[in-house]
C-alpha positions as semicolon CSV with decimal commas, in nm:
position;residue;x (nm);y (nm);z (nm)
1;M;-0,479;0,764;-2,485
2;S;-0,284;0,595;-2,210
3;I;-0,246;0,643;-1,837
4;E;0,061;0,573;-1,628
5;Y;-0,005;0,513;-1,257
6;V;0,290;0,590;-1,028
7;K;0,336;0,610;-0,653
8;H;0,528;0,919;-0,547
9;D;0,894;0,848;-0,462
10;L;0,894;1,025;-0,124
11;Y;0,533;0,949;-0,026
12;P;0,454;0,612;-0,190
13;E;0,174;0,525;0,052
14;S;0,016;0,871;0,053
15;I;0,032;1,012;-0,302
16;L;-0,070;0,845;-0,627
17;I;0,010;1,008;-0,962
18;R;-0,188;0,959;-1,283
19;N;0,000;1,069;-1,597
20;F;-0,243;1,105;-1,888
21;I;-0,095;1,080;-2,238
22;G;-0,263;1,152;-2,573
23;K;-0,620;1,271;-2,626
24;V;-0,824;1,248;-2,305
25;D;-1,196;1,300;-2,253
26;V;-1,429;1,286;-1,953
27;N;-1,497;0,913;-2,001
28;D;-1,123;0,838;-1,981
29;I;-1,098;1,029;-1,653
30;I;-1,403;0,858;-1,502
31;D;-1,280;0,517;-1,622
32;S;-0,947;0,587;-1,452
33;W;-1,119;0,662;-1,119
34;E;-1,322;0,342;-1,152
35;Y;-1,002;0,148;-1,225
36;L;-0,835;0,292;-0,913
37;N;-1,136;0,203;-0,699
38;K;-1,191;-0,144;-0,844
39;N;-0,824;-0,236;-0,803
40;K;-0,812;-0,091;-0,450
41;L;-0,533;0,151;-0,539
42;I;-0,692;0,418;-0,321
43;D;-0,698;0,300;0,038
44;K;-0,718;0,483;0,372
45;K;-0,346;0,570;0,353
46;I;-0,380;0,763;0,025
47;K;-0,413;1,134;0,104
48;G;-0,416;1,264;-0,252
49;V;-0,412;1,189;-0,622
50;I;-0,217;1,403;-0,866
51;T;-0,366;1,411;-1,214
52;N;-0,089;1,517;-1,452
53;L;-0,237;1,655;-1,774
54;T;0,085;1,807;-1,912
55;G;0,133;1,520;-2,157
56;C;-0,218;1,512;-2,295
57;E;-0,475;1,701;-2,495
58;L;-0,784;1,739;-2,278
59;I;-1,109;1,725;-2,475
60;M;-1,355;1,890;-2,236
61;D;-1,636;2,143;-2,243
62;M;-1,869;2,268;-1,971
63;E;-2,112;1,981;-2,021
64;S;-1,846;1,713;-1,980
65;F;-1,698;1,909;-1,686
66;K;-2,039;1,894;-1,514
67;T;-2,053;1,519;-1,581
68;L;-1,711;1,473;-1,421
69;I;-1,797;1,685;-1,116
70;A;-2,124;1,495;-1,066
71;Y;-1,930;1,166;-1,074
72;L;-1,664;1,290;-0,829
73;K;-1,926;1,420;-0,585
74;K;-2,110;1,088;-0,566
75;E;-1,798;0,888;-0,480
76;D;-1,722;0,906;-0,105
77;Y;-1,366;0,777;-0,143
78;I;-1,288;1,070;-0,376
79;K;-1,436;1,330;-0,142
80;K;-1,195;1,216;0,132
81;I;-0,874;1,288;-0,061
82;K;-0,701;1,588;-0,217
83;L;-0,724;1,614;-0,596
84;A;-0,432;1,802;-0,748
85;V;-0,446;1,869;-1,122
86;I;-0,132;1,973;-1,310
87;S;-0,149;2,160;-1,639
88;N;0,025;2,452;-1,802
89;I;-0,237;2,511;-2,072
90;P;-0,503;2,777;-2,000
91;E;-0,778;2,582;-2,181
92;T;-0,712;2,285;-1,951
93;I;-0,631;2,448;-1,616
94;V;-0,959;2,642;-1,621
95;F;-1,150;2,324;-1,527
96;P;-0,972;2,248;-1,197
97;F;-0,994;2,622;-1,118
98;L;-1,371;2,602;-1,162
99;G;-1,380;2,287;-0,951
100;E;-1,185;2,456;-0,673
101;I;-1,412;2,762;-0,670
102;Q;-1,752;2,599;-0,726
103;E;-1,726;2,265;-0,545
104;S;-1,628;2,313;-0,181
105;E;-1,708;1,951;-0,088
106;L;-1,433;1,836;-0,324
107;K;-1,070;1,917;-0,247
108;I;-0,963;2,012;-0,601
109;K;-0,671;2,245;-0,668
110;P;-0,491;2,337;-0,992
111;F;-0,112;2,349;-1,019
112;S;0,148;2,414;-1,285
113;T;0,424;2,201;-1,128
114;M;0,453;1,859;-0,970
115;E;0,647;2,004;-0,675
116;A;0,366;2,246;-0,584
117;A;0,104;1,970;-0,610
118;V;0,308;1,739;-0,386
119;D;0,365;2,019;-0,132
120;W;-0,010;2,083;-0,108
121;I;-0,102;1,716;-0,065
122;S;0,182;1,642;0,178
123;K;0,083;1,919;0,421
124;G;-0,047;1,742;0,728
125;L;0,108;1,402;0,652
């Protein structure tokens, strides 16, 4: 598993992209959030993070999904930004759909393209 962190070309101060590659589980996702926080990669200017799962195999079930949601909800810096998740695999995209429907305090939204995710985050910039 590896993660590539990239600032968006048009919105480098507002949108951060995480490209996950290989097999990814809930611990990898949480570790990535902790890395972003520890290294101050999410500051007040960041309006959203795009999690690109198109290059990975997500290993997740409902129990690990609940673990991830509990982590996200306890982190104030995460609750302040938009969380776009890109996937084109039904078994993967179901999790951000559940997050969007069940967790109104988190701004999670699933997408199938980078362009749509960027459009959503950039509204209001």
